[in-house]
Amino acid sequence: EAQRVGAQEANQFQSQERNQGFNQSSSPSTRSGIVIGPANVPYAVDDAQIIQAQSQQARKVEVTVTAPIEKLLREEDYREPHQRFLLILSNGTTVLVANDLQYGTYAPVQAGNVVRIHGEYIWNERGGVLHWTHKSDEPRHESGYIDFNGMRYQ
């Protein structure tokens, strides 16, 4: 079930979108997992945590990043279905987001949208992978999420 942000918050998000030139869909689409709201999404880029993790070649660290989507990639159905897209960071590098659709929810994003994502980062020579962007199915692992357009996809 999707819950909508209040009218005042929705107007604030729409105003931010117009000011930043984003064309973001407001209707959530779910395949599995849950969609909850409101998600107070700051649209200003905040990628310091993930850039630090890249510079340290970190593996399996929890990070939160707010960044624009550079490119949508083909969904991967090998083993488990994943929604995939690239974030472009302020240092010019990209990070692959692999959103597991078996446990999480499809986020209706497009190239150019700014998203806030919390998940587990694993460094690689291409810039790294951000996964576990869904509600945790294990008590030993922190839950992740994707905030987009005033909604939280988990």
Coordinates of N, CA and C in Angstrom, one line a residue:
E1 N 0.9 -1.2 0.0 CA 0.0 0.0 0.0 C 0.9 1.2 0.0
A2 N 0.6 2.2 -0.8 CA 1.3 3.4 -0.9 C 0.6 4.5 -0.1
Q3 N 1.3 5.2 0.7 CA 0.8 6.4 1.4 C 1.4 7.6 0.8
R4 N 0.6 8.6 0.6 CA 1.1 9.8 -0.1 C 1.5 10.8 1.0
V5 N 2.5 11.7 0.6 CA 2.9 12.7 1.4 C 1.8 13.7 1.6
G6 N 1.8 14.5 2.6 CA 0.7 15.5 2.8 C 0.8 16.6 1.7
A7 N -0.3 17.3 1.5 CA -0.4 18.3 0.5 C 0.7 19.3 0.5
Q8 N 1.0 19.8 1.7 CA 2.1 20.8 1.9 C 3.4 20.2 1.4
E9 N 3.8 19.0 1.9 CA 5.0 18.4 1.5 C 5.0 18.1 0.0
A10 N 3.9 17.7 -0.6 CA 3.8 17.4 -2.0 C 4.1 18.6 -2.8
N11 N 3.5 19.8 -2.4 CA 3.7 21.0 -3.1 C 5.2 21.4 -3.0
Q12 N 5.8 21.2 -1.8 CA 7.2 21.5 -1.7 C 8.1 20.6 -2.6
F13 N 7.8 19.3 -2.8 CA 8.5 18.5 -3.7 C 8.3 18.9 -5.1
Q14 N 7.1 19.2 -5.5 CA 6.8 19.7 -6.9 C 7.5 21.0 -7.1
S15 N 7.6 21.9 -6.2 CA 8.3 23.1 -6.4 C 9.8 22.9 -6.6
Q16 N 10.3 22.0 -5.8 CA 11.7 21.6 -5.9 C 12.0 21.0 -7.3
E17 N 11.1 20.2 -7.8 CA 11.2 19.5 -9.1 C 11.2 20.6 -10.2
R18 N 10.3 21.5 -10.1 CA 10.2 22.6 -11.1 C 11.5 23.4 -11.1
N19 N 12.0 23.7 -9.9 CA 13.2 24.6 -9.8 C 14.4 23.9 -10.3
Q20 N 14.4 22.5 -10.2 CA 15.6 21.8 -10.6 C 15.4 21.1 -12.0
G21 N 14.2 21.3 -12.6 CA 14.0 20.8 -13.9 C 13.8 19.3 -14.0
F22 N 13.4 18.6 -12.9 CA 13.2 17.2 -13.0 C 11.8 16.9 -13.4
N23 N 11.6 15.9 -14.3 CA 10.3 15.4 -14.7 C 10.1 14.0 -14.0
Q24 N 9.5 14.0 -12.8 CA 9.4 12.8 -12.1 C 7.9 12.4 -12.0
S25 N 7.7 11.1 -12.2 CA 6.4 10.5 -12.2 C 5.9 10.5 -10.7
S26 N 4.7 10.7 -10.4 CA 4.2 10.7 -9.1 C 3.4 9.4 -8.7
S27 N 3.3 8.5 -9.6 CA 2.5 7.3 -9.3 C 3.5 6.1 -9.0
P28 N 3.4 5.5 -7.8 CA 4.3 4.5 -7.5 C 3.9 3.2 -8.2
S29 N 4.9 2.4 -8.5 CA 4.7 1.1 -9.1 C 5.4 0.0 -8.3
T30 N 4.7 -1.0 -7.9 CA 5.3 -2.0 -7.0 C 5.3 -3.4 -7.7
R31 N 6.4 -4.1 -7.5 CA 6.4 -5.5 -8.0 C 6.5 -6.4 -6.8
S32 N 7.2 -6.1 -5.8 CA 7.3 -6.8 -4.6 C 7.8 -5.9 -3.5
G33 N 7.9 -6.3 -2.3 CA 8.4 -5.4 -1.2 C 7.3 -4.4 -0.8
I34 N 7.7 -3.3 -0.3 CA 6.7 -2.3 0.2 C 7.1 -0.9 -0.3
V35 N 6.1 -0.1 -0.4 CA 6.3 1.3 -0.6 C 5.6 2.0 0.6
I36 N 6.4 2.9 1.2 CA 5.9 3.6 2.3 C 6.1 5.1 2.1
G37 N 5.4 6.0 2.8 CA 5.6 7.4 2.7 C 5.3 8.0 4.0
P38 N 5.6 9.2 4.3 CA 6.4 10.1 3.4 C 7.8 9.8 3.6
A39 N 8.6 10.2 2.6 CA 10.0 10.1 2.6 C 10.5 11.5 2.3
N40 N 11.1 12.2 3.3 CA 11.5 13.5 3.2 C 12.8 13.5 2.4
V41 N 12.7 13.7 1.1 CA 13.9 13.6 0.2 C 14.5 14.9 0.0
P42 N 15.8 15.1 0.4 CA 16.5 16.3 0.1 C 17.0 16.1 -1.3
Y43 N 16.7 17.0 -2.2 CA 17.1 16.8 -3.6 C 18.5 17.4 -3.9
A44 N 19.1 18.0 -2.9 CA 20.5 18.5 -3.1 C 21.4 17.3 -3.1
V45 N 22.4 17.3 -4.0 CA 23.3 16.1 -4.0 C 24.1 16.1 -2.7
D46 N 24.2 14.8 -2.2 CA 25.0 14.6 -1.0 C 25.7 13.2 -1.2
D47 N 26.9 13.2 -1.8 CA 27.5 12.0 -2.1 C 28.9 11.8 -1.4
A48 N 29.1 12.5 -0.3 CA 30.4 12.5 0.4 C 30.7 11.1 1.0
Q49 N 29.7 10.4 1.6 CA 29.9 9.1 2.2 C 30.4 8.1 1.1
I50 N 29.8 8.1 0.0 CA 30.1 7.1 -1.0 C 31.4 7.4 -1.7
I51 N 31.7 8.7 -1.9 CA 33.0 9.1 -2.5 C 34.1 8.7 -1.5
Q52 N 33.9 8.9 -0.2 CA 34.9 8.5 0.8 C 35.1 6.9 0.7
A53 N 34.0 6.2 0.6 CA 34.1 4.7 0.5 C 34.8 4.3 -0.7
Q54 N 34.6 5.0 -1.9 CA 35.4 4.8 -3.1 C 36.8 5.0 -2.9
S55 N 37.2 6.1 -2.3 CA 38.6 6.4 -2.1 C 39.3 5.4 -1.2
Q56 N 38.6 4.8 -0.3 CA 39.1 3.8 0.6 C 39.0 2.4 0.1
Q57 N 38.4 2.3 -1.1 CA 38.2 1.0 -1.7 C 37.4 0.1 -0.8
A58 N 36.5 0.6 -0.1 CA 35.7 0.0 1.0 C 34.8 -1.1 0.4
R59 N 34.6 -2.1 1.2 CA 33.7 -3.2 0.8 C 32.7 -3.5 2.0
K60 N 31.4 -3.7 1.6 CA 30.4 -4.0 2.6 C 30.3 -2.9 3.7
V61 N 30.1 -1.7 3.3 CA 29.9 -0.6 4.2 C 28.5 0.1 3.9
E62 N 27.8 0.4 4.9 CA 26.5 1.1 4.8 C 26.7 2.5 4.4
V63 N 26.1 3.0 3.4 CA 26.2 4.4 3.0 C 24.8 4.9 2.6
T64 N 24.7 6.2 2.7 CA 23.5 6.9 2.2 C 24.0 8.0 1.2
V65 N 23.4 8.0 0.0 CA 23.8 8.9 -1.0 C 22.6 9.6 -1.7
T66 N 22.7 10.8 -2.0 CA 21.7 11.5 -2.8 C 22.4 12.0 -4.1
A67 N 22.0 11.5 -5.2 CA 22.6 11.8 -6.5 C 21.7 11.6 -7.6
P68 N 22.0 12.2 -8.8 CA 21.2 12.0 -10.0 C 21.5 10.6 -10.7
I69 N 20.5 10.1 -11.3 CA 20.6 8.9 -12.1 C 21.2 9.3 -13.5
E70 N 22.3 8.7 -13.8 CA 22.9 9.0 -15.1 C 22.2 8.1 -16.2
K71 N 22.0 6.9 -15.9 CA 21.5 6.0 -17.0 C 20.7 4.8 -16.4
L72 N 19.6 4.4 -17.0 CA 18.9 3.2 -16.6 C 19.5 2.0 -17.4
L73 N 19.7 0.9 -16.7 CA 20.2 -0.3 -17.4 C 19.1 -1.4 -17.5
R74 N 19.4 -2.3 -18.3 CA 18.5 -3.4 -18.5 C 18.3 -4.2 -17.1
E75 N 17.1 -4.5 -16.8 CA 16.8 -5.3 -15.6 C 17.5 -6.7 -15.8
E76 N 18.1 -7.1 -14.7 CA 18.9 -8.4 -14.7 C 18.0 -9.5 -14.1
D77 N 17.8 -10.6 -14.8 CA 17.0 -11.7 -14.3 C 17.9 -12.9 -14.0
Y78 N 19.2 -12.8 -14.1 CA 20.1 -13.9 -13.8 C 20.0 -14.2 -12.3
R79 N 19.6 -15.3 -11.9 CA 19.4 -15.8 -10.5 C 18.2 -15.1 -9.9
E80 N 18.3 -13.8 -9.6 CA 17.3 -13.0 -9.0 C 17.1 -11.7 -9.8
P81 N 15.8 -11.2 -9.9 CA 15.6 -10.0 -10.7 C 16.1 -8.8 -10.0
H82 N 16.8 -7.9 -10.7 CA 17.3 -6.7 -10.2 C 17.0 -5.5 -11.1
Q83 N 16.5 -4.4 -10.5 CA 16.4 -3.2 -11.2 C 17.8 -2.5 -11.1
R84 N 18.4 -2.1 -12.3 CA 19.7 -1.6 -12.3 C 19.8 -0.2 -12.9
F85 N 20.6 0.7 -12.3 CA 20.8 2.0 -12.9 C 22.1 2.6 -12.3
L86 N 22.7 3.6 -13.0 CA 23.9 4.2 -12.6 C 23.6 5.5 -12.0
L87 N 24.3 5.8 -10.9 CA 24.3 7.1 -10.3 C 25.6 7.8 -10.7
I88 N 25.5 9.1 -11.0 CA 26.7 9.9 -11.4 C 27.0 10.7 -10.1
L89 N 28.2 10.6 -9.7 CA 28.7 11.3 -8.5 C 29.4 12.6 -8.9
S90 N 29.5 13.5 -7.9 CA 30.1 14.8 -8.1 C 31.6 14.8 -8.5
N91 N 32.3 13.6 -8.3 CA 33.7 13.5 -8.7 C 33.8 12.9 -10.1
G92 N 32.6 12.7 -10.8 CA 32.6 12.2 -12.1 C 32.5 10.7 -12.3
T93 N 32.6 10.0 -11.2 CA 32.5 8.5 -11.3 C 31.0 8.1 -11.2
T94 N 30.8 6.8 -11.5 CA 29.5 6.3 -11.5 C 29.5 5.1 -10.5
V95 N 28.3 4.8 -9.9 CA 28.0 3.7 -9.0 C 26.8 3.0 -9.6
L96 N 27.0 1.6 -9.7 CA 25.8 0.8 -10.1 C 24.9 0.5 -8.9
V97 N 23.6 0.8 -9.1 CA 22.6 0.5 -8.1 C 22.0 -0.8 -8.5
A98 N 22.0 -1.8 -7.7 CA 21.3 -3.1 -8.0 C 20.2 -3.3 -7.0
N99 N 19.0 -3.0 -7.3 CA 17.9 -3.1 -6.4 C 17.2 -4.5 -6.6
D100 N 17.3 -5.3 -5.6 CA 16.8 -6.7 -5.7 C 15.3 -6.7 -5.7
L101 N 14.7 -7.1 -6.8 CA 13.2 -7.1 -6.9 C 12.5 -8.3 -6.2
Q102 N 13.3 -9.3 -5.8 CA 12.7 -10.4 -5.1 C 12.4 -10.0 -3.7
Y103 N 13.2 -9.1 -3.1 CA 13.0 -8.6 -1.7 C 12.5 -7.2 -1.6
G104 N 12.8 -6.4 -2.6 CA 12.5 -5.0 -2.6 C 11.4 -4.6 -3.6
T105 N 11.3 -3.3 -3.7 CA 10.2 -2.7 -4.6 C 10.9 -1.9 -5.7
Y106 N 10.2 -2.1 -6.9 CA 10.7 -1.4 -8.1 C 10.4 0.1 -7.8
A107 N 11.4 0.9 -8.1 CA 11.2 2.4 -8.0 C 11.1 3.0 -9.4
P108 N 10.0 3.7 -9.7 CA 9.8 4.2 -11.0 C 10.6 5.4 -11.4
V109 N 11.9 5.2 -11.5 CA 12.9 6.3 -11.8 C 13.2 6.4 -13.2
Q110 N 13.8 7.5 -13.6 CA 14.3 7.8 -15.0 C 15.6 8.5 -14.9
A111 N 16.4 8.4 -16.0 CA 17.6 9.2 -16.1 C 17.3 10.6 -15.8
G112 N 18.2 11.2 -15.0 CA 18.0 12.6 -14.6 C 17.3 12.9 -13.3
N113 N 16.6 11.8 -12.8 CA 16.0 12.0 -11.5 C 17.0 11.9 -10.4
V114 N 16.8 12.7 -9.3 CA 17.6 12.6 -8.2 C 17.0 11.7 -7.1
V115 N 17.8 10.8 -6.6 CA 17.3 9.8 -5.6 C 18.1 9.8 -4.4
R116 N 17.5 9.4 -3.3 CA 18.3 9.2 -2.1 C 18.3 7.7 -1.8
I117 N 19.4 7.1 -1.6 CA 19.5 5.7 -1.5 C 20.4 5.3 -0.3
H118 N 19.9 4.3 0.5 CA 20.7 3.8 1.5 C 20.8 2.3 1.2
G119 N 22.1 1.8 1.3 CA 22.4 0.4 1.1 C 23.8 0.1 1.4
E120 N 24.2 -1.1 0.9 CA 25.5 -1.6 1.2 C 26.4 -1.3 -0.1
Y121 N 27.5 -0.7 0.1 CA 28.4 -0.3 -0.9 C 29.6 -1.3 -1.0
I122 N 29.9 -1.7 -2.2 CA 31.1 -2.6 -2.4 C 31.9 -2.0 -3.5
W123 N 33.1 -1.6 -3.2 CA 34.0 -1.0 -4.2 C 34.4 -2.0 -5.3
N124 N 34.5 -1.5 -6.5 CA 35.2 -2.2 -7.6 C 35.8 -1.1 -8.5
E125 N 36.6 -1.5 -9.5 CA 37.4 -0.6 -10.4 C 36.5 0.3 -11.2
R126 N 35.2 -0.1 -11.4 CA 34.3 0.7 -12.2 C 33.6 1.8 -11.4
G127 N 33.8 1.8 -10.1 CA 33.2 2.8 -9.2 C 32.4 2.2 -8.1
G128 N 32.0 1.0 -8.2 CA 31.4 0.3 -7.1 C 29.9 -0.1 -7.4
V129 N 29.4 -0.9 -6.4 CA 28.0 -1.3 -6.5 C 27.3 -1.0 -5.2
L130 N 26.1 -0.5 -5.3 CA 25.3 -0.2 -4.1 C 24.1 -1.2 -4.2
H131 N 24.0 -2.1 -3.2 CA 23.0 -3.0 -3.2 C 22.4 -3.1 -1.8
W132 N 21.5 -4.1 -1.6 CA 20.8 -4.2 -0.3 C 20.0 -2.9 -0.1
T133 N 19.3 -2.5 -1.1 CA 18.5 -1.3 -1.1 C 17.0 -1.6 -0.7
H134 N 16.8 -2.7 0.0 CA 15.5 -3.2 0.3 C 15.4 -3.4 1.8
K135 N 14.2 -3.7 2.3 CA 14.1 -4.1 3.7 C 14.9 -5.4 4.0
S136 N 15.6 -5.4 5.0 CA 16.5 -6.5 5.3 C 15.7 -7.8 5.6
D137 N 16.1 -8.9 5.1 CA 15.5 -10.2 5.4 C 16.4 -11.0 6.4
E138 N 17.4 -10.3 6.9 CA 18.3 -10.9 7.9 C 18.4 -9.9 9.1
P139 N 18.3 -10.4 10.3 CA 18.5 -9.5 11.4 C 19.9 -8.9 11.6
R140 N 20.9 -9.6 11.0 CA 22.3 -9.1 11.1 C 22.6 -8.0 10.1
H141 N 21.6 -7.7 9.2 CA 21.9 -6.7 8.1 C 20.9 -5.6 8.2
E142 N 21.4 -4.4 8.1 CA 20.6 -3.1 8.1 C 19.7 -3.1 6.9
S143 N 18.5 -2.6 7.0 CA 17.6 -2.4 5.9 C 18.1 -1.2 5.0
G144 N 17.8 -1.3 3.7 CA 18.1 -0.2 2.8 C 16.8 0.4 2.3
Y145 N 16.9 1.4 1.4 CA 15.8 2.0 0.8 C 16.2 2.9 -0.4
I146 N 15.2 3.2 -1.2 CA 15.3 4.2 -2.3 C 14.2 5.2 -2.0
D147 N 14.6 6.5 -1.8 CA 13.7 7.6 -1.7 C 13.6 8.3 -3.0
F148 N 12.4 8.5 -3.5 CA 12.2 9.1 -4.8 C 10.8 9.8 -4.9
N149 N 10.8 11.0 -5.2 CA 9.6 11.7 -5.5 C 8.6 11.7 -4.3
G150 N 9.2 11.8 -3.1 CA 8.3 11.8 -1.9 C 7.9 10.5 -1.4
M151 N 8.4 9.4 -2.0 CA 8.0 8.0 -1.6 C 9.3 7.3 -1.2
R152 N 9.1 6.3 -0.3 CA 10.2 5.4 0.0 C 9.9 4.0 -0.5
Y153 N 10.8 3.5 -1.3 CA 10.7 2.1 -1.9 C 11.6 1.2 -1.1
Q154 N 11.1 0.1 -0.6 CA 11.9 -0.7 0.3 C 11.7 -2.1 0.1

